[in-house]
mmCIF file of C-alpha atoms in Angstrom:
data_model
loop_
_atom_site.group_PDB
_atom_site.id
_atom_site.type_symbol
_atom_site.label_atom_id
_atom_site.label_comp_id
_atom_site.label_asym_id
_atom_site.label_seq_id
_atom_site.Cartn_x
_atom_site.Cartn_y
_atom_site.Cartn_z
ATOM 1 C CA MET I 1 15.328 18.090 7.303
ATOM 2 C CA SER I 2 18.749 16.646 8.160
ATOM 3 C CA LEU I 3 20.669 14.233 5.980
ATOM 4 C CA PHE I 4 19.641 11.448 8.364
ATOM 5 C CA GLY I 5 16.013 12.449 7.938
ATOM 6 C CA ILE I 6 16.324 12.390 4.170
ATOM 7 C CA ALA I 7 18.040 9.004 4.426
ATOM 8 C CA GLY I 8 15.079 7.683 6.441
ATOM 9 C CA VAL I 9 12.564 8.791 3.819
ATOM 10 C CA ALA I 10 14.765 7.336 1.062
ATOM 11 C CA ALA I 11 15.022 4.036 2.962
ATOM 12 C CA ALA I 12 11.209 3.909 3.294
ATOM 13 C CA TYR I 13 10.852 4.540 -0.448
ATOM 14 C CA LEU I 14 13.353 1.791 -1.309
ATOM 15 C CA LEU I 15 11.604 -0.559 1.090
ATOM 16 C CA GLY I 16 8.323 0.095 -0.697
ATOM 17 C CA SER I 17 10.052 -0.280 -4.053
ATOM 18 C CA THR I 18 10.940 -3.916 -3.386
ATOM 19 C CA PRO I 19 8.906 -5.493 -6.231
ATOM 20 C CA THR I 20 7.464 -8.501 -4.418
ATOM 21 C CA GLY I 21 4.943 -9.501 -7.089
ATOM 22 C CA TYR I 22 7.443 -9.065 -9.904
ATOM 23 C CA LEU I 23 10.094 -11.119 -8.095
ATOM 24 C CA ILE I 24 7.756 -13.999 -7.293
ATOM 25 C CA GLY I 25 6.616 -14.098 -10.935
ATOM 26 C CA ARG I 26 10.225 -14.333 -12.071
ATOM 27 C CA LEU I 27 11.141 -16.935 -9.465
ATOM 28 C CA LEU I 28 8.147 -19.241 -9.912
ATOM 29 C CA ARG I 29 7.463 -19.044 -13.646
ATOM 30 C CA GLY I 30 10.098 -16.811 -15.185
ATOM 31 C CA ILE I 31 7.437 -14.268 -16.225
ATOM 32 C CA ASP I 32 7.036 -10.532 -15.929
ATOM 33 C CA ILE I 33 3.784 -10.209 -13.968
ATOM 34 C CA ARG I 34 3.252 -6.788 -15.567
ATOM 35 C CA GLU I 35 2.639 -8.524 -18.901
ATOM 36 C CA HIS I 36 -0.265 -10.554 -17.505
ATOM 37 C CA GLY I 37 -3.736 -9.774 -16.213
ATOM 38 C CA SER I 38 -4.145 -6.175 -15.112
ATOM 39 C CA GLY I 39 -0.422 -5.424 -15.404
ATOM 40 C CA SER I 40 -0.137 -4.651 -11.687
ATOM 41 C CA THR I 41 2.488 -6.230 -9.433
ATOM 42 C CA GLY I 42 0.042 -6.445 -6.525
ATOM 43 C CA ALA I 43 -1.398 -9.506 -4.822
ATOM 44 C CA THR I 44 -4.665 -9.449 -6.796
ATOM 45 C CA ASN I 45 -2.926 -9.786 -10.144
ATOM 46 C CA VAL I 46 -0.592 -12.408 -8.668
ATOM 47 C CA LEU I 47 -3.682 -14.337 -7.529
ATOM 48 C CA ARG I 48 -5.148 -14.312 -11.035
ATOM 49 C CA THR I 49 -1.844 -15.188 -12.679
ATOM 50 C CA LEU I 50 0.010 -17.453 -10.249
ATOM 51 C CA GLY I 51 -2.557 -18.684 -7.716
ATOM 52 C CA LYS I 52 -3.450 -18.414 -4.051
ATOM 53 C CA GLY I 53 -0.141 -19.369 -2.422
ATOM 54 C CA PRO I 54 2.027 -16.823 -4.252
ATOM 55 C CA ALA I 55 -0.692 -14.178 -3.842
ATOM 56 C CA LEU I 56 -0.803 -14.715 -0.070
ATOM 57 C CA ALA I 57 2.989 -14.438 0.129
ATOM 58 C CA VAL I 58 2.952 -11.183 -1.852
ATOM 59 C CA LEU I 59 0.121 -9.811 0.293
ATOM 60 C CA LEU I 60 1.942 -10.536 3.552
ATOM 61 C CA VAL I 61 5.260 -9.090 2.377
ATOM 62 C CA ASP I 62 3.584 -5.967 0.995
ATOM 63 C CA VAL I 63 1.749 -5.402 4.297
ATOM 64 C CA LEU I 64 5.012 -5.893 6.201
ATOM 65 C CA LYS I 65 6.709 -3.277 4.012
ATOM 66 C CA GLY I 66 4.230 -0.696 5.273
ATOM 67 C CA VAL I 67 4.678 -1.794 8.893
ATOM 68 C CA ALA I 68 8.464 -1.704 8.568
ATOM 69 C CA ALA I 69 8.501 1.837 7.132
ATOM 70 C CA ILE I 70 6.587 3.223 10.127
ATOM 71 C CA LEU I 71 8.704 1.276 12.624
ATOM 72 C CA LEU I 72 11.841 2.520 10.864
ATOM 73 C CA ALA I 73 10.752 6.134 11.246
ATOM 74 C CA ARG I 74 9.865 5.687 14.921
ATOM 75 C CA TRP I 75 13.220 4.029 15.602
ATOM 76 C CA LEU I 76 15.386 6.383 13.555
ATOM 77 C CA TYR I 77 14.116 9.861 14.297
ATOM 78 C CA PRO I 78 14.314 9.920 18.123
ATOM 79 C CA GLY I 79 18.003 9.066 17.746
ATOM 80 C CA LEU I 80 18.513 12.292 15.805
ATOM 81 C CA GLN I 81 17.684 14.254 18.983
ATOM 82 C CA ALA I 82 15.110 16.236 17.034
ATOM 83 C CA PRO I 83 12.157 17.874 18.823
ATOM 84 C CA ALA I 84 9.515 15.315 19.802
ATOM 85 C CA ALA I 85 6.878 17.302 17.906
ATOM 86 C CA TRP I 86 8.682 16.458 14.650
ATOM 87 C CA LEU I 87 8.285 12.697 15.033
ATOM 88 C CA PRO I 88 4.686 12.439 13.717
ATOM 89 C CA TRP I 89 5.688 14.422 10.625
ATOM 90 C CA ALA I 90 8.736 12.224 10.054
ATOM 91 C CA VAL I 91 6.479 9.168 10.319
ATOM 92 C CA CYS I 92 4.066 10.808 7.874
ATOM 93 C CA LEU I 93 6.808 11.363 5.293
ATOM 94 C CA CYS I 94 8.065 7.785 5.603
ATOM 95 C CA GLY I 95 4.515 6.462 5.279
ATOM 96 C CA LEU I 96 3.960 8.407 2.078
ATOM 97 C CA ALA I 97 7.385 7.352 0.781
ATOM 98 C CA VAL I 98 6.685 3.633 1.206
ATOM 99 C CA LEU I 99 3.340 3.994 -0.620
ATOM 100 C CA LEU I 100 5.041 5.852 -3.451
ATOM 101 C CA GLY I 101 7.790 3.240 -3.606
ATOM 102 C CA HIS I 102 5.317 0.382 -3.944
ATOM 103 C CA SER I 103 3.409 1.976 -6.813
ATOM 104 C CA ARG I 104 6.384 3.674 -8.499
ATOM 105 C CA SER I 105 9.259 1.271 -7.970
ATOM 106 C CA VAL I 106 12.653 2.516 -9.097
ATOM 107 C CA TRP I 107 13.522 -1.099 -9.984
ATOM 108 C CA LEU I 108 10.582 -1.436 -12.392
ATOM 109 C CA GLY I 109 10.820 1.801 -14.336
ATOM 110 C CA PHE I 110 8.519 3.530 -11.813
ATOM 111 C CA THR I 111 5.666 1.055 -12.240
ATOM 112 C CA GLY I 112 4.265 -1.237 -9.565
ATOM 113 C CA GLY I 113 1.140 -2.052 -7.596
ATOM 114 C CA LYS I 114 -1.689 0.036 -6.196
ATOM 115 C CA SER I 115 -0.332 0.341 -2.646
ATOM 116 C CA ALA I 116 -3.455 -1.018 -0.922
ATOM 117 C CA ALA I 117 -1.697 -3.832 0.987
ATOM 118 C CA THR I 118 1.270 -1.619 1.859
ATOM 119 C CA GLY I 119 -1.191 1.051 2.956
ATOM 120 C CA LEU I 120 -2.818 -1.471 5.297
ATOM 121 C CA GLY I 121 0.593 -2.141 6.833
ATOM 122 C CA VAL I 122 1.095 1.592 7.357
ATOM 123 C CA LEU I 123 -2.317 1.841 9.035
ATOM 124 C CA LEU I 124 -1.707 -1.131 11.338
ATOM 125 C CA ALA I 125 1.646 0.278 12.502
ATOM 126 C CA LEU I 126 0.334 3.831 12.761
ATOM 127 C CA SER I 127 -2.904 3.083 14.632
ATOM 128 C CA TRP I 128 -4.036 -0.533 14.906
ATOM 129 C CA PRO I 129 -7.732 0.359 15.547
ATOM 130 C CA VAL I 130 -7.815 2.349 12.303
ATOM 131 C CA GLY I 131 -6.023 -0.448 10.467
ATOM 132 C CA ALA I 132 -8.293 -3.125 11.912
ATOM 133 C CA GLY I 133 -11.433 -1.156 11.048
ATOM 134 C CA SER I 134 -10.233 -0.583 7.515
ATOM 135 C CA ALA I 135 -9.332 -4.266 7.115
ATOM 136 C CA ALA I 136 -12.759 -5.296 8.432
ATOM 137 C CA VAL I 137 -14.492 -3.149 5.804
ATOM 138 C CA PHE I 138 -12.248 -4.589 3.092
ATOM 139 C CA ILE I 139 -13.085 -8.166 4.114
ATOM 140 C CA ALA I 140 -16.811 -7.443 4.387
ATOM 141 C CA VAL I 141 -17.049 -5.745 0.989
ATOM 142 C CA LEU I 142 -14.926 -8.443 -0.647
ATOM 143 C CA ALA I 143 -17.146 -11.161 0.840
ATOM 144 C CA LEU I 144 -20.280 -9.409 -0.444
ATOM 145 C CA VAL I 145 -19.268 -8.352 -3.963
ATOM 146 C CA ARG I 146 -15.952 -10.183 -4.587
ATOM 147 C CA ILE I 147 -14.402 -7.106 -6.206
ATOM 148 C CA VAL I 148 -10.980 -6.321 -4.743
ATOM 149 C CA SER I 149 -10.689 -2.812 -6.174
ATOM 150 C CA LEU I 150 -14.015 -1.689 -4.682
ATOM 151 C CA ALA I 151 -13.114 -3.243 -1.324
ATOM 152 C CA SER I 152 -9.722 -1.470 -1.372
ATOM 153 C CA MET I 153 -11.202 1.942 -2.138
ATOM 154 C CA LEU I 154 -13.940 1.651 0.485
ATOM 155 C CA ALA I 155 -11.321 0.539 3.007
ATOM 156 C CA ALA I 156 -9.289 3.665 2.177
ATOM 157 C CA VAL I 157 -12.354 5.858 2.741
ATOM 158 C CA THR I 158 -13.057 4.066 6.022
ATOM 159 C CA ALA I 159 -9.486 4.654 7.184
ATOM 160 C CA ALA I 160 -9.814 8.399 6.526
ATOM 161 C CA ILE I 161 -13.050 8.541 8.526
ATOM 162 C CA LEU I 162 -11.677 6.505 11.437
ATOM 163 C CA VAL I 163 -8.416 8.418 11.730
ATOM 164 C CA CYS I 164 -10.427 11.616 12.138
ATOM 165 C CA ALA I 165 -12.749 9.971 14.662
ATOM 166 C CA PHE I 166 -9.890 8.813 16.887
ATOM 167 C CA PRO I 167 -7.574 11.213 18.790
ATOM 168 C CA GLU I 168 -4.707 10.898 16.320
ATOM 169 C CA PRO I 169 -2.064 13.597 15.626
ATOM 170 C CA LEU I 170 -2.679 15.952 12.719
ATOM 171 C CA ALA I 171 0.253 14.417 10.827
ATOM 172 C CA SER I 172 -1.288 10.951 11.089
ATOM 173 C CA ARG I 173 -4.633 12.237 9.852
ATOM 174 C CA LEU I 174 -3.017 13.948 6.879
ATOM 175 C CA LEU I 175 -1.002 10.815 6.082
ATOM 176 C CA VAL I 176 -4.075 8.562 6.088
ATOM 177 C CA ILE I 177 -6.210 10.997 4.077
ATOM 178 C CA ALA I 178 -3.458 11.697 1.529
ATOM 179 C CA GLY I 179 -2.540 8.011 1.326
ATOM 180 C CA GLY I 180 -6.168 7.034 0.848
ATOM 181 C CA LEU I 181 -6.640 9.559 -1.937
ATOM 182 C CA TYR I 182 -3.453 8.281 -3.561
ATOM 183 C CA VAL I 183 -4.637 4.664 -3.431
ATOM 184 C CA ILE I 184 -8.008 5.646 -4.914
ATOM 185 C CA THR I 185 -6.240 7.638 -7.675
ATOM 186 C CA LEU I 186 -4.194 4.544 -8.548
ATOM 187 C CA HIS I 187 -7.500 2.722 -9.109
ATOM 188 C CA ARG I 188 -8.631 5.068 -11.908
ATOM 189 C CA ALA I 189 -8.823 2.261 -14.469
ATOM 190 C CA ASN I 190 -10.723 0.098 -11.994
ATOM 191 C CA ILE I 191 -13.228 2.897 -11.386
ATOM 192 C CA ALA I 192 -13.839 3.137 -15.123
ATOM 193 C CA ARG I 193 -14.437 -0.623 -15.305
ATOM 194 C CA LEU I 194 -16.715 -0.522 -12.270
ATOM 195 C CA LEU I 195 -18.839 2.151 -13.934
ATOM 196 C CA ALA I 196 -18.905 0.102 -17.137
ATOM 197 C CA GLY I 197 -19.766 -3.090 -15.263
ATOM 198 C CA THR I 198 -16.676 -4.895 -16.544
ATOM 199 C CA GLU I 199 -14.516 -5.026 -13.417
ATOM 200 C CA PRO I 200 -13.593 -8.703 -12.812
ATOM 201 C CA LYS I 201 -14.481 -10.419 -9.577
ATOM 202 C CA VAL I 202 -12.204 -12.636 -7.535
ATOM 203 C CA GLY I 203 -11.993 -15.999 -9.272
ATOM 204 C CA ARG I 204 -12.424 -14.535 -12.766
ATOM 205 C CA SER I 205 -9.763 -13.378 -15.181
ATOM 206 C CA SER I 206 -9.045 -9.779 -15.994
ATOM 207 C CA PRO I 207 -10.452 -8.670 -19.355
#
């Protein structure tokens, strides 16, 4: 990979690393969001700690980070005059980098959120039918059980199924499957609470 290619992946990581939830906690209440609720910087913990408005803002920005990383790759790599067959793999690397940046932000000592919202942005920019299907499952599960973590993990599984059902490039399929597994791995503590029956629902505080 050329220096420009490495710079693109680094830019996607730094884009993902922008700590939206942390910044809004500092700006609105002067708090470190990681010291409240679940300790995550994602929209769900912002909702429990700061309310609906800040949570919606964090959600939208985190989704846009994922969209921007894919658009960045598609804009940057053709200009490098690299073979066209390399573009899906460049997009794949930038997609993984933005997910890693969101959950392991260099600005927060490599802590962060669980990359679900940023992953949705990646999906929507990569293949809007896959992203829309995944979002529909998330909304349906959330409406039924009101548990964000379960909705996020089932949406990740749905995305992996849909990306294999549609005629997507191999690189895109690997990105969605690897990204989905990564998001589910980041929910390890949530899985333990789900099994124990202690995972909080939307509208209730984290234990």
